[in-house]
CSV table of C-alpha atoms in Angstrom, one decimal:
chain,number,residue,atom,x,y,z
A,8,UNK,CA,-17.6,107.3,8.1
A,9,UNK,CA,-14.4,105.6,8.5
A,10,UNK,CA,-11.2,107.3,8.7
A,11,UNK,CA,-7.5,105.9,8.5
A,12,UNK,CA,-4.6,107.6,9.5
A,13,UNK,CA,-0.7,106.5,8.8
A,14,UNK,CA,2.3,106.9,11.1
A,15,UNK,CA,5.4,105.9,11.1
A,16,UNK,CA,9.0,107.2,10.7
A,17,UNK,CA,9.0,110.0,7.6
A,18,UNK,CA,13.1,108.7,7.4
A,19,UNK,CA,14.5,105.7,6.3
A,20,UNK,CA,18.2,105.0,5.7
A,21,UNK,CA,19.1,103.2,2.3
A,22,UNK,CA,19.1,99.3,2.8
A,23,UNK,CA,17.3,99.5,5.9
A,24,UNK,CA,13.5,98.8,6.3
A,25,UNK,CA,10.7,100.9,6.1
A,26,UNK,CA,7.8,100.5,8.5
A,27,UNK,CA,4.3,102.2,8.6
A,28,UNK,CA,0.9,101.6,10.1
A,29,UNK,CA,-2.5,102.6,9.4
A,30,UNK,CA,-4.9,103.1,11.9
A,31,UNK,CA,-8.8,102.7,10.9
A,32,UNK,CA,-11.2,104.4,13.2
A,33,UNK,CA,-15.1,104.5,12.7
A,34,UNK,CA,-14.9,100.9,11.6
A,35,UNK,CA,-13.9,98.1,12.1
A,36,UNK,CA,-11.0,96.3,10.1
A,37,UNK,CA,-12.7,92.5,10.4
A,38,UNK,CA,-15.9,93.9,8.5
A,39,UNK,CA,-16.6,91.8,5.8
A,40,UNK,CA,-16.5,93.3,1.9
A,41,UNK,CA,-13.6,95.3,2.2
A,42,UNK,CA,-9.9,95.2,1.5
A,43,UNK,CA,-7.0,97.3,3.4
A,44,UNK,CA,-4.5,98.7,1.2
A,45,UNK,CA,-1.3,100.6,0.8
A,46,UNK,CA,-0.5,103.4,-2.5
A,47,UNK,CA,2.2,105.4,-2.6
A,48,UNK,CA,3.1,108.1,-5.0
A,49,UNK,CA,6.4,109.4,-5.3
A,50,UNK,CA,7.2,113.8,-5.3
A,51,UNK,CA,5.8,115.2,-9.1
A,52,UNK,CA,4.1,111.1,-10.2
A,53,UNK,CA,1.8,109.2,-10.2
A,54,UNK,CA,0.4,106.6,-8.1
A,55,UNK,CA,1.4,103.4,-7.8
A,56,UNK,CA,-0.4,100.2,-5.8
A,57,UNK,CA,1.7,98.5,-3.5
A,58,UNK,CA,-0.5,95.7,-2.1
A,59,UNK,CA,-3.8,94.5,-0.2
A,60,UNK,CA,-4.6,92.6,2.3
A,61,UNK,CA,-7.9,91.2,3.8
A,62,UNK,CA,-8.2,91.0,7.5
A,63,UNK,CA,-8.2,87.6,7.4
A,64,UNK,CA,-4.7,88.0,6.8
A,65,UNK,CA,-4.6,87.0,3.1
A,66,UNK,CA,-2.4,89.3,0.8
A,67,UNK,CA,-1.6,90.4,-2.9
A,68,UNK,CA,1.1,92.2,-4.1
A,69,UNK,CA,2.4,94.6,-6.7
A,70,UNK,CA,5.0,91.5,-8.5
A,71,UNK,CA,7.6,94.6,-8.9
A,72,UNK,CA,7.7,94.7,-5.0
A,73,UNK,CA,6.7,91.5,-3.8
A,74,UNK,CA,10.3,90.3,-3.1
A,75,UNK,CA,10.6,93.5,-0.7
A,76,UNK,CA,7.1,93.5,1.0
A,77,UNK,CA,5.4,92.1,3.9
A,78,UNK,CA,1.5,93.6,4.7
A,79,UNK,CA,0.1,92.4,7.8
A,80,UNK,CA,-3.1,92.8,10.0
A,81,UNK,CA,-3.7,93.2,13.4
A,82,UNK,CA,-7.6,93.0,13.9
A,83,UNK,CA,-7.4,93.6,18.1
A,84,UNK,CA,-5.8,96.9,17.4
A,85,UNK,CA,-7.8,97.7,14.3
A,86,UNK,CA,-4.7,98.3,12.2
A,87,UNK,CA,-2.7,97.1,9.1
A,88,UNK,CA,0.8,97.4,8.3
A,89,UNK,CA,3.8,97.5,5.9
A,90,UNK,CA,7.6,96.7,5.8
A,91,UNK,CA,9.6,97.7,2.6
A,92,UNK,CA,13.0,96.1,3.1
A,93,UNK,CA,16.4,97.2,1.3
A,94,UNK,CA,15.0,100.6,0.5
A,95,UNK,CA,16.7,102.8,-1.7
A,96,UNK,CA,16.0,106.6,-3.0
A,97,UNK,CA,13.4,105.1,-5.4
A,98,UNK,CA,11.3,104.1,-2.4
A,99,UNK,CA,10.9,108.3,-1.2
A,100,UNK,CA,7.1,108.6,-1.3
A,101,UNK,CA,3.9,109.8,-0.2
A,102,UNK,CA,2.7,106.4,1.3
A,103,UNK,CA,-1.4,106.3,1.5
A,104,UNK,CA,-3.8,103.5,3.2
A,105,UNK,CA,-7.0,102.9,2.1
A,106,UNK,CA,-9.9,100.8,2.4
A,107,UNK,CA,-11.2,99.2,-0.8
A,108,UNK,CA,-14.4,97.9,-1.7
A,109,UNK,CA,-15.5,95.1,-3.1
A,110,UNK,CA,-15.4,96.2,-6.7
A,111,UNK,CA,-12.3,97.1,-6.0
A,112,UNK,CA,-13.0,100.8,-5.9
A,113,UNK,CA,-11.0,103.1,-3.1
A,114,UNK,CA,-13.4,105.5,-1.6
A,115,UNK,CA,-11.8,106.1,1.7
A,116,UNK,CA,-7.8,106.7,2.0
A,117,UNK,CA,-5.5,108.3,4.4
A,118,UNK,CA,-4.2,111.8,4.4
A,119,UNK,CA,-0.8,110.3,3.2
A,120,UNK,CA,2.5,110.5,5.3
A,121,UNK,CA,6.0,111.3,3.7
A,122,UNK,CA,8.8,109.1,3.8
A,123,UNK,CA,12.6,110.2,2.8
A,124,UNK,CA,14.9,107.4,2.0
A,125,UNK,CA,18.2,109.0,2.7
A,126,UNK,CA,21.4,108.6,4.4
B,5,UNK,CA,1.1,93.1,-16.4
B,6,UNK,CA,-1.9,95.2,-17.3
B,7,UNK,CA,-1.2,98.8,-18.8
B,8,UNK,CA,-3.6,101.9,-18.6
B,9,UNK,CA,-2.8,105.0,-21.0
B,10,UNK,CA,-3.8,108.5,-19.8
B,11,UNK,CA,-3.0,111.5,-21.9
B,12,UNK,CA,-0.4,113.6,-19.5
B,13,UNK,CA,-2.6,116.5,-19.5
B,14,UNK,CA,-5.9,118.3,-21.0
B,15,UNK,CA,-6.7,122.4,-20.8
B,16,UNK,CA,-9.9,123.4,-21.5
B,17,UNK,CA,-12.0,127.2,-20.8
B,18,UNK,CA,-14.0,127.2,-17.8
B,19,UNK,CA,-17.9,126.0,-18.5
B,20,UNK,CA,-16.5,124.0,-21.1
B,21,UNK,CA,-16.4,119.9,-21.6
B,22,UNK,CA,-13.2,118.4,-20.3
B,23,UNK,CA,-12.8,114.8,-21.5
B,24,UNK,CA,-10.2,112.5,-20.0
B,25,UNK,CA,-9.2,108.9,-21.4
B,26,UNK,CA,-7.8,105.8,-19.7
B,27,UNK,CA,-7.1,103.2,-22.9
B,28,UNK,CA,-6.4,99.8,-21.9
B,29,UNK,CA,-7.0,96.4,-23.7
B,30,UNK,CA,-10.6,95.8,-23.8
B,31,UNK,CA,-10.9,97.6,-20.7
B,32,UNK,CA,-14.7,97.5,-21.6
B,33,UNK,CA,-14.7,94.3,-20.1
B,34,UNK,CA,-13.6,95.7,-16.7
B,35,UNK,CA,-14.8,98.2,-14.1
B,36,UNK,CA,-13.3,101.3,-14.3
B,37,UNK,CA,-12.9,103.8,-11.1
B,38,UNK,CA,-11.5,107.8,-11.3
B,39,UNK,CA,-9.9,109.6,-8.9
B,40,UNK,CA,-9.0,113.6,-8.7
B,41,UNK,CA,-6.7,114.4,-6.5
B,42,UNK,CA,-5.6,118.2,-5.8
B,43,UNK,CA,-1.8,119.1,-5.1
B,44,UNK,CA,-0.7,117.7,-1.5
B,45,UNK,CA,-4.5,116.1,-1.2
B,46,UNK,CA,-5.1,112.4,-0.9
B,47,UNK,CA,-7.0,111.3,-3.9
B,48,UNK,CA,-10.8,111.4,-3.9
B,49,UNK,CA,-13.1,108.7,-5.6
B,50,UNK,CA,-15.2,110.8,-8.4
B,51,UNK,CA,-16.3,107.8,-10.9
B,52,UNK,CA,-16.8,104.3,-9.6
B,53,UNK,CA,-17.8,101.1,-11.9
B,54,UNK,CA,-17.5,103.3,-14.9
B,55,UNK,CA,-20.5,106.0,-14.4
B,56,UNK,CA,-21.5,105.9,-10.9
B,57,UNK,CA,-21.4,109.0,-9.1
B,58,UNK,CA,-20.1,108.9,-4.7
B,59,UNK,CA,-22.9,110.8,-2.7
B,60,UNK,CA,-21.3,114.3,-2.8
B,61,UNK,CA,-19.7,114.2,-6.6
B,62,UNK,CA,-21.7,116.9,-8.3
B,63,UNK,CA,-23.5,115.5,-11.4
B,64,UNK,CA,-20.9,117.5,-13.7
B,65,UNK,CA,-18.8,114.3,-13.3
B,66,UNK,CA,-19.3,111.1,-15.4
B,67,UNK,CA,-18.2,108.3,-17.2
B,68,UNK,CA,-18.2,105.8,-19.8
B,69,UNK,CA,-16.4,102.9,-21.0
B,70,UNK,CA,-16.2,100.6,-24.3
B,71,UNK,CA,-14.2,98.9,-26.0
B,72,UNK,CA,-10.5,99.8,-25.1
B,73,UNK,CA,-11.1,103.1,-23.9
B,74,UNK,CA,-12.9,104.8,-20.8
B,75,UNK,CA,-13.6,108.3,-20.5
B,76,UNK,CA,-14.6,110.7,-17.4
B,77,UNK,CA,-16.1,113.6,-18.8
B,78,UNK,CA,-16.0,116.7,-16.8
B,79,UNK,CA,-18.8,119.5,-18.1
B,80,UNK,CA,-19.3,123.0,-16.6
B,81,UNK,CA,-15.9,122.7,-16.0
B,82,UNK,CA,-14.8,125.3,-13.4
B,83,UNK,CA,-11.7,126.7,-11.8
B,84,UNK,CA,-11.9,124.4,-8.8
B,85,UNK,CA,-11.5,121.5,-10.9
B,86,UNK,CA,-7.8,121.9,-11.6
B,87,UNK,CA,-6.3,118.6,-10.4
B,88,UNK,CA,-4.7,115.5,-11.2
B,89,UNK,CA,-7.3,113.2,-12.6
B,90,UNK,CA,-6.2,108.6,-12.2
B,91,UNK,CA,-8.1,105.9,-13.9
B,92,UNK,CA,-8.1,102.7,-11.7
B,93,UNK,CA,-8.6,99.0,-12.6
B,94,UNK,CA,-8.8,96.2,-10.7
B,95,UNK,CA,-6.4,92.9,-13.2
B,96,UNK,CA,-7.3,89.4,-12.5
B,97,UNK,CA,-6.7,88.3,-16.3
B,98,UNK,CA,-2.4,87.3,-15.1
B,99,UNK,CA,-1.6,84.8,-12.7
B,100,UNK,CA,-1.9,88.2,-10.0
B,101,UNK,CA,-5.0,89.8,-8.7
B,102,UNK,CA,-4.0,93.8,-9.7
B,103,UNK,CA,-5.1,96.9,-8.7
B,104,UNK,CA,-3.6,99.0,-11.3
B,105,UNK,CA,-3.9,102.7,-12.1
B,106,UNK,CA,-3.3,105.0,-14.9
B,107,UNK,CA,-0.1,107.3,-15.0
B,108,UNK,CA,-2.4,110.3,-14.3
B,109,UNK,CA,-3.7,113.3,-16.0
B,110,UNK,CA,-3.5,117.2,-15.1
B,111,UNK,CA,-6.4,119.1,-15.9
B,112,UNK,CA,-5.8,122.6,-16.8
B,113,UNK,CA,-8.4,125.2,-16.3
B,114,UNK,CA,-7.6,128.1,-18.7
């Protein structure tokens, strides 16, 4: 069963960057069929998808952030990444990592990790 | 962009039929995933291409999906089914390739 697990800073100042990684263990991140993503939710909403990426490095992301965002892979540490830049109050989620299938369904995501943007 | 409509939230008794909707256009046409997720819990895959069950979902949860509506349908319902409730879609009909969820339902168990 694979498990992912993100870490990173849980503060971020407003127009700085905001950096997190998730760590897969129990598989690995170059298997083919799958897609690594990031969802973050902010406190009392909904969820909202950020972006993918395959481990081939390819990407797609959410237009409304795409000005903002870089997602990258590192298959010879089994991880995948994300930099918001210029982040403001609006940015203050819970940020999860996932592994999608496929179909493009999201059976296996992260515990979530908090991040404050705040001064 | 594409748009999924949820109702904000649905209360029904315990062992009754909860029904949630996720409206989208033609979202027939599309596979449709559901997640619950339960206050400071990840969210947890219950409904994948429209009816399929994960090994481990009881058979209480199911799905459908037509036209411009899908619906997971919740029966038995029982306290420990209280959670947030999120439609999923995957858009490739724009010039983007979208995952795209619904803004999310609360289930209420009275």
């Amino acid at each position: 069963q694979v498990q992912l697990q993100e870490s990173g800073p849980g503060l971020a100042k407003p127009s700085q960057t905001l950096s997190l990684t998730c760590t897969v263990s129990g598989g690995s991140i170059s298997s083919g069929g799958y897609f690594w993503t990031w969802i973050r939710q902010p406190p009392g909403e909904g969820l909202e998808w950020i972006g993918y990426i395959y481990y081939s490095g390819t990407t797609y992301y959410n237009p409304s952030l795409k000005s903002r965002l870089t997602i990258s892979v590192d298959t010879s540490k089994n991880q995948f990444s994300l930099k918001l830049s210029s982040v403001t109050a609006a940015d203050t989620a819970v940020y999860y990592c996932a592994r999608g299938r496929d179909d493009y369904r999201l059976p296996d995501w992260g515990l979530g990790t908090l991040v404050t943007v705040s001064s | 962009s594409y748009v999924l409509t949820q109702p904000p939230s649905v209360s029904v008794a315990p062992g009754q039929t909860a029904r949630i909707t996720c409206g989208g256009n033609n979202i027939g046409s599309k596979s449709v995933h559901w997640y619950h997720q339960k206050p400071g819990q990840a969210p947890v895959l219950v409904v994948y291409d429209d009816s399929d069950r994960p090994s481990g979902i009881p058979e209480r949860f199911s799905g459908s999906n037509s036209g411009n509506a899908a619906t997971l349908t919740i029966s038995r319902v029982e306290a420990g089914d209280e959670a947030g409730y999120y439609c999923q879609v995957w858009d490739s009909t724009s010039d983007h390739l979208d995952v795209v969820f619904g803004g999310g339902t609360k289930l209420t168990v009275l």
